[in-house]
mmCIF file of C-alpha atoms in Angstrom:
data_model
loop_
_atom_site.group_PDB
_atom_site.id
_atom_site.type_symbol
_atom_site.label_atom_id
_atom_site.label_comp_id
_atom_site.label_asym_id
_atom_site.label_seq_id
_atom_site.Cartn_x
_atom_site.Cartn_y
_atom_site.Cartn_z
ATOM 1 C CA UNK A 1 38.746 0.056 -36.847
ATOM 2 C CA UNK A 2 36.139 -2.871 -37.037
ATOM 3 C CA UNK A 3 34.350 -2.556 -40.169
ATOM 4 C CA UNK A 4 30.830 -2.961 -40.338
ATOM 5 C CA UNK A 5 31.029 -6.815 -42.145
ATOM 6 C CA UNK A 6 33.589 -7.558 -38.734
ATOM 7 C CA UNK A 7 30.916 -6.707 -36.518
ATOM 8 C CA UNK A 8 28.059 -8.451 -38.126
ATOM 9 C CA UNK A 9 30.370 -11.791 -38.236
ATOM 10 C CA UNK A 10 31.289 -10.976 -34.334
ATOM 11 C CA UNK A 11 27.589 -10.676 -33.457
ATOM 12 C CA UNK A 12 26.356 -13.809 -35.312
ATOM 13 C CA UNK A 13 29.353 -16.076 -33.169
ATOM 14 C CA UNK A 14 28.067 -14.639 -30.134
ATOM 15 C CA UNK A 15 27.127 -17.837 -28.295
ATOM 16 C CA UNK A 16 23.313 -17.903 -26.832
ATOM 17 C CA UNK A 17 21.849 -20.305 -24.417
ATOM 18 C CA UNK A 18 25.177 -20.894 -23.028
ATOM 19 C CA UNK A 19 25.521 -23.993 -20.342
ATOM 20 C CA UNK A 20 22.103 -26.120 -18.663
ATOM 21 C CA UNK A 21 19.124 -24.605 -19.041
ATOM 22 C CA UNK A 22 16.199 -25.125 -16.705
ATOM 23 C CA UNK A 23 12.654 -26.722 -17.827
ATOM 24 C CA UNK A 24 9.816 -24.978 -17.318
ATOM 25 C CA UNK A 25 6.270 -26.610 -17.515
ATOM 26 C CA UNK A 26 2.947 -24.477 -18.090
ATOM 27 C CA UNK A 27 1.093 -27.175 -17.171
ATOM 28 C CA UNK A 28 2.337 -26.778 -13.276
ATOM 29 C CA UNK A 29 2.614 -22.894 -13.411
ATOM 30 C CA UNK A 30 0.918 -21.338 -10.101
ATOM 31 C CA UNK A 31 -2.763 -19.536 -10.283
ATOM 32 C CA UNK A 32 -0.835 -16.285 -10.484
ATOM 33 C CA UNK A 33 1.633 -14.519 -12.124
ATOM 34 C CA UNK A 34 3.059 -12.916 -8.829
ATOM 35 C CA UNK A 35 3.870 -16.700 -7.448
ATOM 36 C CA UNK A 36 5.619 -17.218 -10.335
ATOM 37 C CA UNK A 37 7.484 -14.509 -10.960
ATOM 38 C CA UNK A 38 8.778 -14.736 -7.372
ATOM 39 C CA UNK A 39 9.663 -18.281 -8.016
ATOM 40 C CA UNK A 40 11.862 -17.271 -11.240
ATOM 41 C CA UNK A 41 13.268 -14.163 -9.061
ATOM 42 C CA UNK A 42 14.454 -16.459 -6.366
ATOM 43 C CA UNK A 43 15.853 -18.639 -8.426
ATOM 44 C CA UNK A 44 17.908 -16.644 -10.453
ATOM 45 C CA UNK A 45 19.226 -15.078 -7.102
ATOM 46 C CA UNK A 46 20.282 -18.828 -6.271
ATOM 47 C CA UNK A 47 21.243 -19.252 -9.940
ATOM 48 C CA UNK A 48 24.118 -16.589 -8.819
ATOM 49 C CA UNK A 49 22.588 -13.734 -11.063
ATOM 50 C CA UNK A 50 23.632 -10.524 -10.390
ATOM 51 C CA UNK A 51 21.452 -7.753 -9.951
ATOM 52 C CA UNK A 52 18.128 -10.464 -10.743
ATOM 53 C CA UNK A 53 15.960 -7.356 -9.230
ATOM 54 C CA UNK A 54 17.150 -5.002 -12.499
ATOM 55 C CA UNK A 55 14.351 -4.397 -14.934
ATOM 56 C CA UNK A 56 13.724 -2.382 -18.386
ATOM 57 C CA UNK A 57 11.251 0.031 -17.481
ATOM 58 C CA UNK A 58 9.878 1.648 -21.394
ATOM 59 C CA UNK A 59 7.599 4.622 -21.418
ATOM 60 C CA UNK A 60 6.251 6.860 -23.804
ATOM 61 C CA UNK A 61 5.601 10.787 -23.649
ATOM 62 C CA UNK A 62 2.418 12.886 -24.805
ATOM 63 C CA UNK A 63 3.538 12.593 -28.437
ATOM 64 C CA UNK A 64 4.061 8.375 -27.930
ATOM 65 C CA UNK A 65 7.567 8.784 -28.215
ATOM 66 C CA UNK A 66 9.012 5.579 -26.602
ATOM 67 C CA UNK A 67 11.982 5.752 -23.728
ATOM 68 C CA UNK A 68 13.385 2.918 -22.086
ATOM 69 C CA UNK A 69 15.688 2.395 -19.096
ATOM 70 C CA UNK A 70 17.081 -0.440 -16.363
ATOM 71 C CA UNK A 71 15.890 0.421 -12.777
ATOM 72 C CA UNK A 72 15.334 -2.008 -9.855
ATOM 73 C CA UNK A 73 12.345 -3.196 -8.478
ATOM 74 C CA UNK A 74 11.150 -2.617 -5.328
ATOM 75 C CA UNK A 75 8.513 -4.911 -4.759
ATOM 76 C CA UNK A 76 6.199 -7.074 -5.640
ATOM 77 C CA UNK A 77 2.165 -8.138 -4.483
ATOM 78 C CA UNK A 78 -0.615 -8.951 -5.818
ATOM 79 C CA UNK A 79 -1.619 -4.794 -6.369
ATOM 80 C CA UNK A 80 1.504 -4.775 -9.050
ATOM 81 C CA UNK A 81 5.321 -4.232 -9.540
ATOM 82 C CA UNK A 82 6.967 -1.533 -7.626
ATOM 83 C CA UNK A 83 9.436 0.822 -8.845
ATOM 84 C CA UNK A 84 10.206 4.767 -8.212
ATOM 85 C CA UNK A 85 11.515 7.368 -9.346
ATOM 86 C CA UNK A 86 11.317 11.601 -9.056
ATOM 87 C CA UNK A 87 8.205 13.211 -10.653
ATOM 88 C CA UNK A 88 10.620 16.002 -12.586
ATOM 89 C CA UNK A 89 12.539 13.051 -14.398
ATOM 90 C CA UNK A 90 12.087 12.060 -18.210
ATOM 91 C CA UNK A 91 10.209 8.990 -17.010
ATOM 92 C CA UNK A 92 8.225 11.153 -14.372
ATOM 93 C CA UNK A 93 7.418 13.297 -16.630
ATOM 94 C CA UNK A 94 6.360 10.599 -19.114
ATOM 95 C CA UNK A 95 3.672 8.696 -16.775
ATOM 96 C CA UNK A 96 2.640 11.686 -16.430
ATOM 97 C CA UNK A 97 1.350 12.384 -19.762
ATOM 98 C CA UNK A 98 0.655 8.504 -20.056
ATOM 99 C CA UNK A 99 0.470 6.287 -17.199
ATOM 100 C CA UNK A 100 0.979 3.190 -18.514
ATOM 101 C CA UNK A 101 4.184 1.054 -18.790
ATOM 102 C CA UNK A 102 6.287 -1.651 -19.704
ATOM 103 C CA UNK A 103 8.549 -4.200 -17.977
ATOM 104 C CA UNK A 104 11.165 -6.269 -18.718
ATOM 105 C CA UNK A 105 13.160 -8.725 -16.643
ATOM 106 C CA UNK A 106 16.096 -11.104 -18.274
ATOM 107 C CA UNK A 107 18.289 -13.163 -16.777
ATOM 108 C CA UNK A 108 20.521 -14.572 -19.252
ATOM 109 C CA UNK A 109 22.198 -17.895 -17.353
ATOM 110 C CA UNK A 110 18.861 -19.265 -17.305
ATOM 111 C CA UNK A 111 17.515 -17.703 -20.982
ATOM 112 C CA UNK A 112 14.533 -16.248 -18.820
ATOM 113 C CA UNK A 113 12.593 -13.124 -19.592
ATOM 114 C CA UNK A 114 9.169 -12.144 -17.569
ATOM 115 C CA UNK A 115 7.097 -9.330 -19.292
ATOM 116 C CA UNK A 116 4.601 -6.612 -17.407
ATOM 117 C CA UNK A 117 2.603 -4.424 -19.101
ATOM 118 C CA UNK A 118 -0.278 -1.936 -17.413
ATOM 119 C CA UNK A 119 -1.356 1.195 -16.272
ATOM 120 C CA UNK A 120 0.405 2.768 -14.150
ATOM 121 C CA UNK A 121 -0.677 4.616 -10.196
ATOM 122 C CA UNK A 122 1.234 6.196 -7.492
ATOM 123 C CA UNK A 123 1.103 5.328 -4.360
ATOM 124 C CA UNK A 124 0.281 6.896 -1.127
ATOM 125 C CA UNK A 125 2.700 9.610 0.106
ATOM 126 C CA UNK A 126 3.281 8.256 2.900
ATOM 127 C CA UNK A 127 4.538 4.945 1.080
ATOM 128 C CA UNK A 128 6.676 7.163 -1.072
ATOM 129 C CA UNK A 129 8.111 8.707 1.919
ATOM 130 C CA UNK A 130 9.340 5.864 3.202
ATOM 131 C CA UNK A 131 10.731 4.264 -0.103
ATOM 132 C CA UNK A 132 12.642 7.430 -0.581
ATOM 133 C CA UNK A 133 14.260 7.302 3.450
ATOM 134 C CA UNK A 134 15.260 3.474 3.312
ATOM 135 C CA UNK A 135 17.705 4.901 0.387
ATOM 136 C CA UNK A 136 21.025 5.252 0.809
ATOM 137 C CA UNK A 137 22.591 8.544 1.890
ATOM 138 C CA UNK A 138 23.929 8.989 -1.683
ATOM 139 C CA UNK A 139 21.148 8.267 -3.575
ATOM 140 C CA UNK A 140 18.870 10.676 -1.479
ATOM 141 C CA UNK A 141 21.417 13.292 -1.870
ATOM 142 C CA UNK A 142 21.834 13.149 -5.849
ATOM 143 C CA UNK A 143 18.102 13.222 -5.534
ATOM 144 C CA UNK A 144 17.361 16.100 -3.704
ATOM 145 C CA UNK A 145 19.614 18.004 -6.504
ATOM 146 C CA UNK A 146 16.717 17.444 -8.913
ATOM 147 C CA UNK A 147 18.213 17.723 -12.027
ATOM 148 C CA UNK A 148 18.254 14.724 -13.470
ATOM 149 C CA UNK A 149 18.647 14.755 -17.456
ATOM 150 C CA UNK A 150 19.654 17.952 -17.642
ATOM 151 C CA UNK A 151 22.647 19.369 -19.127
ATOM 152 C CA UNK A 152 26.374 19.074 -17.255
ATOM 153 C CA UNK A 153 28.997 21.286 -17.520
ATOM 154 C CA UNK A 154 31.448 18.601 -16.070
ATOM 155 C CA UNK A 155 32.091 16.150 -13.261
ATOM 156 C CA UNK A 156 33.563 18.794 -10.468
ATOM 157 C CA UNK A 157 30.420 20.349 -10.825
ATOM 158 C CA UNK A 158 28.383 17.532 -10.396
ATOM 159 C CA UNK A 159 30.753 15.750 -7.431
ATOM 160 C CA UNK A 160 30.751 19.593 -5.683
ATOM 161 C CA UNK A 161 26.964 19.976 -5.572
ATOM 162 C CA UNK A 162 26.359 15.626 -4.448
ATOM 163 C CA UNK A 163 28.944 16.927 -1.930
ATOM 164 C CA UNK A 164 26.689 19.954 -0.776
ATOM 165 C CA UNK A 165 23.519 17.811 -0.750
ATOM 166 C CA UNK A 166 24.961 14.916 1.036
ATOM 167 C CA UNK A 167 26.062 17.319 4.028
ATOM 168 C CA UNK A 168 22.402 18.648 3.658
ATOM 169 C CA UNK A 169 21.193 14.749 4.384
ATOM 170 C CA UNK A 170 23.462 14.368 7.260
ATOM 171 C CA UNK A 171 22.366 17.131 9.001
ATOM 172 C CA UNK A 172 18.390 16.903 8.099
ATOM 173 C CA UNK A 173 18.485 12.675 8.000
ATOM 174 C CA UNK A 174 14.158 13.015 7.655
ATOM 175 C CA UNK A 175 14.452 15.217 4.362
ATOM 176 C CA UNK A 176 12.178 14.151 2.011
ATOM 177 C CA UNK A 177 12.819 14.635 -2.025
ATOM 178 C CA UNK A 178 9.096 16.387 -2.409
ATOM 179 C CA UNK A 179 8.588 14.573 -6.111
ATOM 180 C CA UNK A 180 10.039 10.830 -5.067
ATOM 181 C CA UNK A 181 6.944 8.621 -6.147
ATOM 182 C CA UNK A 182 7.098 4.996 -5.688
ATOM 183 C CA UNK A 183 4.666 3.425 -8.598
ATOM 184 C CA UNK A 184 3.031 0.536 -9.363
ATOM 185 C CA UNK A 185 2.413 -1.187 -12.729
ATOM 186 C CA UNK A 186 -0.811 -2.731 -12.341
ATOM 187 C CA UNK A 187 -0.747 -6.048 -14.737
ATOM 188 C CA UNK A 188 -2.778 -6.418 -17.940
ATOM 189 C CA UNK A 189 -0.661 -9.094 -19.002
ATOM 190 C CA UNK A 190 2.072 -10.597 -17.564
ATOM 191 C CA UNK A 191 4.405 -12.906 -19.993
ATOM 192 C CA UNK A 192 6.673 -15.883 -19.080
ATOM 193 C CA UNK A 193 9.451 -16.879 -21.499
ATOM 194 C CA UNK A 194 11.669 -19.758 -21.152
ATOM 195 C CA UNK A 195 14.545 -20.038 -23.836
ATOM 196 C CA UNK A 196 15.540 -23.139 -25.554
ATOM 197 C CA UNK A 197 18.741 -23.905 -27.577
ATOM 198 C CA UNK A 198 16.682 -25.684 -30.605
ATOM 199 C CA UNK A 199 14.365 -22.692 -30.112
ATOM 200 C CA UNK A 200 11.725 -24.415 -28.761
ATOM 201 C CA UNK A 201 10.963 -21.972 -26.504
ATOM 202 C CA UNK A 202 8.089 -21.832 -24.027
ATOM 203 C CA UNK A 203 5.797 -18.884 -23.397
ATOM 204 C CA UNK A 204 3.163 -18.466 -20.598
ATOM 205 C CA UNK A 205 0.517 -15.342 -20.312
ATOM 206 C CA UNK A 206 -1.510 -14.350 -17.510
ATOM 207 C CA UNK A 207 -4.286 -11.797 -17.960
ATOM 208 C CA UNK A 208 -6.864 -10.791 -15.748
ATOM 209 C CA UNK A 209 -10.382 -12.623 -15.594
ATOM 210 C CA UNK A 210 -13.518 -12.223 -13.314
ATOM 211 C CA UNK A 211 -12.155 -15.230 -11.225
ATOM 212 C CA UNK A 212 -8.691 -14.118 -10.992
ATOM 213 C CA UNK A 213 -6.315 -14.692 -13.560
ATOM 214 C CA UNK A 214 -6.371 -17.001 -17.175
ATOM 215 C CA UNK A 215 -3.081 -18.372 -18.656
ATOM 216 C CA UNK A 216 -2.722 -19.683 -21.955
ATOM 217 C CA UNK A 217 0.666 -20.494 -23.677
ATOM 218 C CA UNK A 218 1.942 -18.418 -26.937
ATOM 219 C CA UNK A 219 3.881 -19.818 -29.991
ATOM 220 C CA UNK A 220 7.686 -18.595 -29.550
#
């Protein structure tokens, strides 16, 4: 077994910042942080990054207990960033008692992180509707189980019931999860973070203003 000194010497010759890094220059960053961040998107896409669309969503309950997990976006304008979920999960359950979230988005080949934080609102039903319908037929069927977090006796159980559901979906292809919410994060501050191998890294805020948005840069 790998004792505890083993991993700490394995962890420190983990190699960061790997291969070329791209610049990044504050100075010729767009008005808003939505441009940008669909800039940065797209180019990690072309970068060859898998899954660039994967994001930390963190969340806290009524007690401000933090939980954090990686979900995929759905979409992003200039009324926030898009993501959903089922109202009877932990993190339903959490927004809930506290609207308000965090976001995180890295995408390590190009030592790139982009940072949301806000309150959180749902949107319309009819919106939510339709996020939950352009899933696929396996995702709407686990959801419609709604049990999500709880307790599992083991996988036949869980692959006999999906099983059960998905013939449900088939047959009723309009079915509609009643607590699928798509949210949206609406931005207080939206951070820009581009890694450098001396450390030199650059970071960019946007927060709201009267006119818009302000950005200033922050020490790494």
């Amino acid at each position: 077994m790998t004792g505890a000194a083993d991993l700490r010497r394995t962890l420190r010759g983990i190699e960061v910042f790997a291969g070329e890094l791209p610049g990044f220059d504050p100075s010729k960053a767009p008005d808003t942080p939505v441009e940008l961040f669909t800039e940065w998107l797209l180019e990690a896409l072309s970068a060859g990054v898998r899954e660039p669309h994967a994001m930390t969503l963190a969340t806290a309950d009524a007690n401000g207990d933090p939980a954090a997990r990686v979900l995929i976006l759905k979409d992003v304008s200039p009324e926030g960033w898009q993501f959903a979920s089922d109202t009877g999960s932990p993190k339903g359950r959490d927004l809930a008692a506290r609207p308000y979230a965090a976001l995180t988005f890295y995408w390590a080949p190009l030592a790139r992180q982009v940072r949301v934080r806000g309150p959180v609102v749902r949107q319309s039903p009819e919106l939510c509707a339709a996020d939950f319908l352009a899933r696929g037929a396996g995702a709407r069927a686990e959801t419609l189980l709604g049990r999500q977090s709880q307790p599992l006796a083991d996988l036949a159980e869980r692959d006999a019931q999906v099983e059960a559901s998905l013939t449900r979906v088939e047959s009723e292809p309009d079915l509609v999860a009643p607590g699928w919410t798509l949210y949206s994060v609406r931005p207080e501050s939206v951070e820009f973070w581009q890694g450098d191998k001396e450390r030199r890294h650059t970071r960019l805020i946007y927060v709201p203003s009267r006119d818009g948005w302000t950005k200033h840069m922050l020490w790494p």
